[in-house]
Coordinates of C-alpha atoms in Angstrom, one line a residue:
X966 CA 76.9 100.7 88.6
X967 CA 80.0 98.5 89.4
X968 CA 80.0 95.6 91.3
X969 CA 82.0 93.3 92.9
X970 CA 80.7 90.6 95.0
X971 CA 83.2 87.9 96.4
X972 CA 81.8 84.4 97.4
X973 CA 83.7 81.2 98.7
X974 CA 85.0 81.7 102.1
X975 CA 84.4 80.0 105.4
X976 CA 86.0 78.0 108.0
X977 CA 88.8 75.6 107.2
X978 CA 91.1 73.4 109.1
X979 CA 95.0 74.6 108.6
X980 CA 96.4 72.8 105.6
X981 CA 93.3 72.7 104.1
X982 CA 92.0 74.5 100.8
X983 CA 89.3 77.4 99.7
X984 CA 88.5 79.0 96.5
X985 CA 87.3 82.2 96.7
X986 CA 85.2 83.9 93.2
X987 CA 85.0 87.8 92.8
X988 CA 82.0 88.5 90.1
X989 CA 82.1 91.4 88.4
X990 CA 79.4 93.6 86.7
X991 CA 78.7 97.2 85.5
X992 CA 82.5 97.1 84.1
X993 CA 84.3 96.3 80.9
X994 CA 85.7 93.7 83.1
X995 CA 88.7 92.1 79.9
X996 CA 90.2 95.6 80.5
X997 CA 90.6 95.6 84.4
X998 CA 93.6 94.1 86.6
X999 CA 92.1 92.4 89.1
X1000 CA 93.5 92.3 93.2
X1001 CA 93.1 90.1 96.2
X1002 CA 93.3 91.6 99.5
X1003 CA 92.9 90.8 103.0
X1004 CA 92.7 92.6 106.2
X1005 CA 93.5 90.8 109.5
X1006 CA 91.9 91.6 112.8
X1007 CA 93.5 95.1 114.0
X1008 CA 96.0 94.8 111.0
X1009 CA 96.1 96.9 107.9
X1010 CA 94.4 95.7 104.7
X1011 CA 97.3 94.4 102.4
X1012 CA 98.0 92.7 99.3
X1013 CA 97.6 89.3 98.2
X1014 CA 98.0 89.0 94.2
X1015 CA 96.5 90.0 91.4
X1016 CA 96.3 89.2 87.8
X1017 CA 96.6 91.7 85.4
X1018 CA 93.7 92.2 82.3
X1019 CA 95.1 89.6 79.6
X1020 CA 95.6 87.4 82.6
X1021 CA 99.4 87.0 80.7
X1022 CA 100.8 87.9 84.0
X1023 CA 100.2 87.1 87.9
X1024 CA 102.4 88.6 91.0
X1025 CA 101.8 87.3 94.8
X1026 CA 103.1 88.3 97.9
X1027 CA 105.5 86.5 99.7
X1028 CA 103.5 85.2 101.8
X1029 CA 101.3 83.2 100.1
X1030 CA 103.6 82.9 96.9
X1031 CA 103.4 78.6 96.2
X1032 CA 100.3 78.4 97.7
X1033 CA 97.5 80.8 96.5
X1034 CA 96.9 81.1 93.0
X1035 CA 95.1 84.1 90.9
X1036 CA 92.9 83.2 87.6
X1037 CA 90.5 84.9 85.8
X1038 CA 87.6 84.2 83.4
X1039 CA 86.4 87.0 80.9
X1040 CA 84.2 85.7 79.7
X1041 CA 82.2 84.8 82.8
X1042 CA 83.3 88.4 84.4
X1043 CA 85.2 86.4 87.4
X1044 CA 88.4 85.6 88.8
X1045 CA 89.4 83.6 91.4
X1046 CA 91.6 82.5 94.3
X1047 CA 92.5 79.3 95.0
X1048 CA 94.0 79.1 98.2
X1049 CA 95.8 75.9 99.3
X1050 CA 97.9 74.7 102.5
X1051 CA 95.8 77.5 104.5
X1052 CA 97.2 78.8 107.5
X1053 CA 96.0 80.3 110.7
X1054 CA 97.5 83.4 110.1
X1055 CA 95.4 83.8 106.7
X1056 CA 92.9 84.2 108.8
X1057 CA 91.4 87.5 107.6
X1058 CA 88.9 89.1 105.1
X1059 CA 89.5 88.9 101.8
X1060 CA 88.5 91.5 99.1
X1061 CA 88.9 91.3 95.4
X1062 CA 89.6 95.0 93.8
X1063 CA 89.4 96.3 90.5
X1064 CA 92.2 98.8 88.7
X1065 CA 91.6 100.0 85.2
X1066 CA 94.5 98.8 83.1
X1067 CA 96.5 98.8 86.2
X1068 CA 100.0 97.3 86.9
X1069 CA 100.5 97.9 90.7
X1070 CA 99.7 96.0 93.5
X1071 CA 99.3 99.3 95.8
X1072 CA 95.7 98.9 96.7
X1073 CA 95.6 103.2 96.3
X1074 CA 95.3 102.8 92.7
X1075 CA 92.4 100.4 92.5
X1076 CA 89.4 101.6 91.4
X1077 CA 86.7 99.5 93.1
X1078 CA 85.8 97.2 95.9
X1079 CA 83.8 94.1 96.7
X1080 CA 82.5 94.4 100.3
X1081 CA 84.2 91.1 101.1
X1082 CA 84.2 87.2 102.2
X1083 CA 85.8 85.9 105.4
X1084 CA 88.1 83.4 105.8
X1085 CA 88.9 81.5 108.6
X1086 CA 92.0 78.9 109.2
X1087 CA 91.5 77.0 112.3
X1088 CA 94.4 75.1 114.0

């Protein structure tokens, strides 16, 4: 049984910092691209990075490109998301997804979810 349980977020002051951790179990986790989401209240769920399996290669959206930044450790089944200079409009929950040798960041193609962590910028 997969799982994917995401831990780290909270309430922060804008321009202030969080890292959020995704573990992973029931998975052969070294062959999985690994995604950040978020959904906004009464938006739609969208990307935030990922990192794909060799963790050779990261991609970000625009809006957090400079100041988020995607890792991930094999051998502890985990990546992460360090999130710096926060803004209030990161306000949102954030999900880490799993895509079998994926290379996309369309969140259709990802296998499985955590259930999610909120995050919370405050101005």
């Amino acid at each position: 049984q997969v799982q994917l349980v995401e831990s780290g977020g909270g309430l922060v002051q804008a321009g202030g910092s969080l890292r959020l951790s995704c573990a992973a179990s029931g998975l052969t986790f070294s062959r999985y691209t690994m995604g950040w989401f978020r959904q906004a209240p009464g938006k739609e769920r969208e990307f935030v990075a990922r990192i794909t399996w060799t963790g050779r290669s990261t991609y970000y959206a625009e809006s957090v490109k400079g100041r988020f930044t995607i890792s991930r450790d094999n051998a502890k089944n985990t990546v992460y998301l360090q999130m710096n200079s926060l803004k209030p409009e990161d306000t949102a929950i954030y999900y880490c997804a799993a895509d079998l040798e994926g290379s996309t960041s369309s969140q259709n193609y990802y296998d499985y979810w955590g259930q999610g962590t909120q995050v919370t910028v405050s101005s």
